[in-house]
Amino acid sequence: MSEYVAPLRDMQFVLRELAGLDAVGGLPGYEEVNEELASAILEEAGKFASGVLSPLNVVGDREGARWNDSAVQTAAGWREAYRQFAEGGWNALSCRTEFGGQGLPRVVSALVEEMWNGANVAFALCPMLTRGAIEALELCGTDEQKNLYLPRLISGEWTGTMNLTEPQAGSDLSAVRARAVPQGDGSYRVHGQKIFITYGEHDLTANIVHLVLARTPDAPEGVKGISLFVVPKFLSDSDGKARGRNDVRCVSIEHKLGIHGSPTAVLAFGDNEGAKGWLVGEENRGLEYMFIMMNAARYSVGIEGVGLCERAYQRARDYAHDRKQGVELGGASRDKVAIVRHPDVRRMLLQMKSRTEALRAVACVVAAAMDVAAAHPDEAIRHENQSFVDLMIPVVKGWSTESSVLVTSLGVQVHGGMGFIEEAGAAQHWRDSRITPIYEGTTGIQAIDLMARKIARDGGAAAQRVLRDMGAIQEQLLLAADPELAAVAARLSAGIVALRRCVAYVVEHYRSDAKSVAAGAVPLLELFGIVAGGWQLARAALAARKGLLQGSGDPGFLRAKLLTARFYADHVLAQAPGLAETVVNGAAAVLAYTDDQF
Amino acid sequence: MSEYVAPLRDMQFVLRELAGLDAVGGLPGYEEVNEELASAILEEAGKFASGVLSPLNVVGDREGARWNDSAVQTAAGWREAYRQFAEGGWNALSCRTEFGGQGLPRVVSALVEEMWNGANVAFALCPMLTRGAIEALELCGTDEQKNLYLPRLISGEWTGTMNLTEPQAGSDLSAVRARAVPQGDGSYRVHGQKIFITYGEHDLTANIVHLVLARTPDAPEGVKGISLFVVPKFLSDSDGKARGRNDVRCVSIEHKLGIHGSPTAVLAFGDNEGAKGWLVGEENRGLEYMFIMMNAARYSVGIEGVGLCERAYQRARDYAHDRKQGVELGGASRDKVAIVRHPDVRRMLLQMKSRTEALRAVACVVAAAMDVAAAHPDEAIRHENQSFVDLMIPVVKGWSTESSVLVTSLGVQVHGGMGFIEEAGAAQHWRDSRITPIYEGTTGIQAIDLMARKIARDGGAAAQRVLRDMGAIQEQLLLAADPELAAVAARLSAGIVALRRCVAYVVEHYRSDAKSVAAGAVPLLELFGIVAGGWQLARAALAARKGLLQGSGDPGFLRAKLLTARFYADHVLAQAPGLAETVVNGAAAVLAYTDDQF
């Protein structure tokens, strides 16, 4: 079975032509970042992804993680792979150098993250969750907490988790009931049950650092009475030496549809004396902190979607080249041909490929904006980039993950009957993908966030800025006077009109009629993603044309970029006007249905 | 866990208002068929589906079928259920009475079949394949073959299989290599390996009747040298008494993504002396016969899609009523509400419900046309109905099954995190659904059939007739002068325009540029399905409005029908113009990509 291969050429193209690596390299703190360095990192990461993580993907799927009396054993080879991962410094790529991180910009680490997810999404979840814990502690930990936890989390010696969900509190975290009782010595005793805790228990490291949402005794009800606590699996000295087991135990792990390699734990806190924990930041501001972490985690789940798409595409493409079936349509020869010759197989592969490249480009452009928002000396520029990032995170999360379900499904379809047989591997990607539109906020939650907080709240200002940037690209396409680019321009133009119409609709109606607007929120998110992808592929096509005219770069690759933009325009962007109709007119029946008519 | 409940009210509505049960009841041979009889059958079938088949669905998924030394054991309870199924006469519902069938019209048996599939699709596959064998033998078996096999297959005492696929011959059956050597006594010895044989081996019955494609020694190459043979697992006297094991053995079964309860066998024919078989029909016409059976099987797989959609909808609806999370959007109360109150959950449920009802209506209208095509005294009417059936079978198969993947995926999504946990049951429907767009001809194969044989070959005549019927319904919607129906009319009108444009495009370009047309074949099939569904839901809305005006029927149900048509128009039909753009303009990049650019 073929292993994942990092799509280095496309990644380098995106970094150079679309995400503005040069500009990121000019930011304070990133002076050493340039194309050469980025390429060296991507190449090394690609080797690790192909050589170590990818072969373990199917092992994790088949063996799964195993629970036995509160301990969890990961699949064969996973401990050793994790050890190599941490030793290689991969855990700490974009973490601050102060505590041992490598301080690389997000635009580079995002592509490396895509590789981990392309090779083995169940494995990649572990460092992803650890990064969330690192961010929470960096943001609002005490110096003591930082000194104890950050070096160990950043090195990968320990891992981190996010403990939000309880049986009655899923998308609605206001219903959290776990409680934390102060002990008078600065510590708390935490009691309660948390579910769906990714890597909540495992055998990869000596300790696990749980970040837990819970209520203090006098906390107000609802979201404003939730605090954040750090609760390690093993208590320790300030130098990290173990000082006994904390009162938190894994009572079971879930039997899941996919990502079998990653243990999803039910954790019982405080079944005995109470799990010892310490407040992180201020009391009752836990949800606020968690949302800061969550934004980063949502972006990362979007990257999971990109990685899954790439992996599914590679497998389907290889199969389509290998599998012979049927003769060339309309040809004279009766020789069997590889199925990649059949128009419908090509169509499926191009749906997969064009979406994958669009997702990657959008995600990378957003990552570059994160870097600018964090490091640019000009406050206005930082602010503008941050508002772009805030706007786009629900789009990256929601659209990449929904696309991954679609793309991995096409991967199954390209395989025909073999796609349904687990040994072929295509089915695992599809099963693995299905969690991504659910965790870290379902697509519905992302869409409400996009509509309410990211579009309606600022009166559509951030969205209008993006629409203007899109319009400028559409003009450049027309100015090129190239028939391929003109065809793309026409679809992009219709897409921009559709999106602008919906943004105006949301701004105008959200305050007076939130329910109607909410009924179209997911179609709006899909529309936003599709048009954003078309925008970035149009930029890619312009860059490719320039390269072809200048004779720089591989002409086959650059011509493919032009055709990919064209395909995406006719097969994906073409849906934009219909989606706008649904957003603007689709609420009537949704709201008129009575509950008992379902 | 809740069990499947047959949607009797909608089924009765479809029979009465859309499929014209009265007209079918007026056909020769169906004189006793009326609403009362149909309702009685549907009610009894519904009880069997809920009480016997539905509880075994999860058992089949968890235990799977087990292979041991050429024998296959089905999951606990399955043998007893099959015994009851056969004893209840369910196997023979639409079979001819001559050999023990009940001779019911297809429009009734199709709905019963939907129930089996809604309750337990892996179980339903067994009688579905048996029916295929029955049809082949009815069509072209000798009297001896008919007398031996038909009574036993129709009663369910034995089951049947279709043996087409070989490792190198999947979608392309011209590559079949299995060979059959005449023995001079009217029998043949069959040698070869067949794969993906559904219920190719099991413990439900004493014998299994394999219908096998193979080549005789002097057969021409390609599709014109394939013959059909009947090869029983056990040889027998003419009165069915066993006379020893035939040389066909199950060498393994597949480890599949879904439908675990149904064994998918690799069968080795003739590892020793050769499997004894008998020619069915004339030599070298096997593929032709198989395609007649296959059309019936394709329709049945479409019905699998409908059943899966209904089951997924029921589960998601129940969960949405039970699960409390969050407060009412825009409401003043802080009380938690059932998630069915959230607009996006309603949107998802209505996507599921409206598609399910559209699929069911289209499938039933096609089934009624099968009955008319088979039994109407007027040859012109028979012919017209048959051409409608031929046109619609790839649509029913392709669109119902692709929709089932989408609808079951929404079922997972409605469950949030629980959707990813196998115990919740939503994931099984999604996994089970994934085979349906693949077997009995992939969606790509259906789309080529639709485009080439069903639209291009008759110059679009059959499609134009359907378009005219659709146009008449659109006019009726406008004449009703009802704002809800007018909104539906506008979308249906756009859908008809889109479909007409594509039909004209196919007719005009197929002969000169098959490849370009083929690149848009699947989007065309999707468009055809979507518009056909809109047409039938529009008819349902007209009937519902009439019922409301006349005060007949349950007003809540009828109002829901009106709203369902409206929802579907704004959320599904709205995609039609975009799909037409893809069909007509989408080929450029698909064909310009070189193989090595993938």
mmCIF file of N, CA, C and O in Angstrom, chain A residues 144 147-149 152 158 207 234-244:
data_model
loop_
_atom_site.group_PDB
_atom_site.id
_atom_site.type_symbol
_atom_site.label_atom_id
_atom_site.label_comp_id
_atom_site.label_asym_id
_atom_site.label_seq_id
_atom_site.Cartn_x
_atom_site.Cartn_y
_atom_site.Cartn_z
ATOM 1 N N GLU A 144 4.614 30.394 37.721
ATOM 2 C CA GLU A 144 4.872 29.058 38.252
ATOM 3 C C GLU A 144 4.318 27.989 37.291
ATOM 4 O O GLU A 144 4.994 27.000 36.992
ATOM 5 N N ASN A 147 6.411 27.903 34.121
ATOM 6 C CA ASN A 147 7.717 27.261 34.309
ATOM 7 C C ASN A 147 7.600 25.749 34.460
ATOM 8 O O ASN A 147 8.460 25.003 33.993
ATOM 9 N N LEU A 148 6.521 25.313 35.122
ATOM 10 C CA LEU A 148 6.350 23.869 35.298
ATOM 11 C C LEU A 148 5.918 23.185 34.000
ATOM 12 O O LEU A 148 6.505 22.191 33.583
ATOM 13 N N TYR A 149 4.883 23.749 33.373
ATOM 14 C CA TYR A 149 4.247 23.004 32.275
ATOM 15 C C TYR A 149 4.815 23.304 30.886
ATOM 16 O O TYR A 149 4.936 22.402 30.057
ATOM 17 N N ARG A 152 7.791 21.351 29.342
ATOM 18 C CA ARG A 152 7.503 19.911 29.173
ATOM 19 C C ARG A 152 6.455 19.668 28.081
ATOM 20 O O ARG A 152 6.508 18.659 27.376
ATOM 21 N N TRP A 158 5.457 15.886 28.095
ATOM 22 C CA TRP A 158 4.081 15.685 28.541
ATOM 23 C C TRP A 158 3.139 16.118 27.416
ATOM 24 O O TRP A 158 3.525 16.866 26.525
ATOM 25 N N ASN A 207 3.245 11.924 31.733
ATOM 26 C CA ASN A 207 2.223 12.737 32.390
ATOM 27 C C ASN A 207 1.308 13.368 31.339
ATOM 28 O O ASN A 207 1.696 13.502 30.170
ATOM 29 N N PHE A 234 -0.473 13.297 36.907
ATOM 30 C CA PHE A 234 0.424 13.084 38.041
ATOM 31 C C PHE A 234 0.792 14.428 38.642
ATOM 32 O O PHE A 234 1.177 15.351 37.914
ATOM 33 N N LEU A 235 0.672 14.535 39.951
ATOM 34 C CA LEU A 235 1.141 15.735 40.641
ATOM 35 C C LEU A 235 2.672 15.712 40.609
ATOM 36 O O LEU A 235 3.283 14.673 40.404
ATOM 37 N N SER A 236 3.265 16.886 40.770
ATOM 38 C CA SER A 236 4.721 16.924 40.647
ATOM 39 C C SER A 236 5.299 18.068 41.454
ATOM 40 O O SER A 236 4.609 19.028 41.809
ATOM 41 N N ASP A 237 6.596 17.976 41.710
ATOM 42 C CA ASP A 237 7.357 19.099 42.244
ATOM 43 C C ASP A 237 7.421 20.198 41.190
ATOM 44 O O ASP A 237 7.090 19.971 40.031
ATOM 45 N N SER A 238 7.951 21.344 41.641
ATOM 46 C CA SER A 238 8.081 22.437 40.680
ATOM 47 C C SER A 238 9.129 22.099 39.618
ATOM 48 O O SER A 238 9.152 22.710 38.559
ATOM 49 N N ASP A 239 9.977 21.119 39.870
ATOM 50 C CA ASP A 239 10.918 20.720 38.812
ATOM 51 C C ASP A 239 10.385 19.531 38.005
ATOM 52 O O ASP A 239 11.118 18.928 37.228
ATOM 53 N N GLY A 240 9.109 19.207 38.201
ATOM 54 C CA GLY A 240 8.479 18.215 37.340
ATOM 55 C C GLY A 240 8.587 16.793 37.848
ATOM 56 O O GLY A 240 8.060 15.867 37.224
ATOM 57 N N LYS A 241 9.260 16.581 38.983
ATOM 58 C CA LYS A 241 9.394 15.214 39.485
ATOM 59 C C LYS A 241 8.050 14.723 40.005
ATOM 60 O O LYS A 241 7.355 15.445 40.729
ATOM 61 N N ALA A 242 7.656 13.507 39.645
ATOM 62 C CA ALA A 242 6.328 12.993 40.005
ATOM 63 C C ALA A 242 6.169 12.882 41.513
ATOM 64 O O ALA A 242 7.103 12.487 42.222
ATOM 65 N N ARG A 243 4.979 13.272 41.986
ATOM 66 C CA ARG A 243 4.700 13.191 43.419
ATOM 67 C C ARG A 243 3.352 12.517 43.629
ATOM 68 O O ARG A 243 2.556 12.935 44.469
ATOM 69 N N GLY A 244 3.054 11.513 42.847
ATOM 70 C CA GLY A 244 1.825 10.740 43.082
ATOM 71 C C GLY A 244 0.720 11.034 42.099
ATOM 72 O O GLY A 244 0.672 12.089 41.454
#
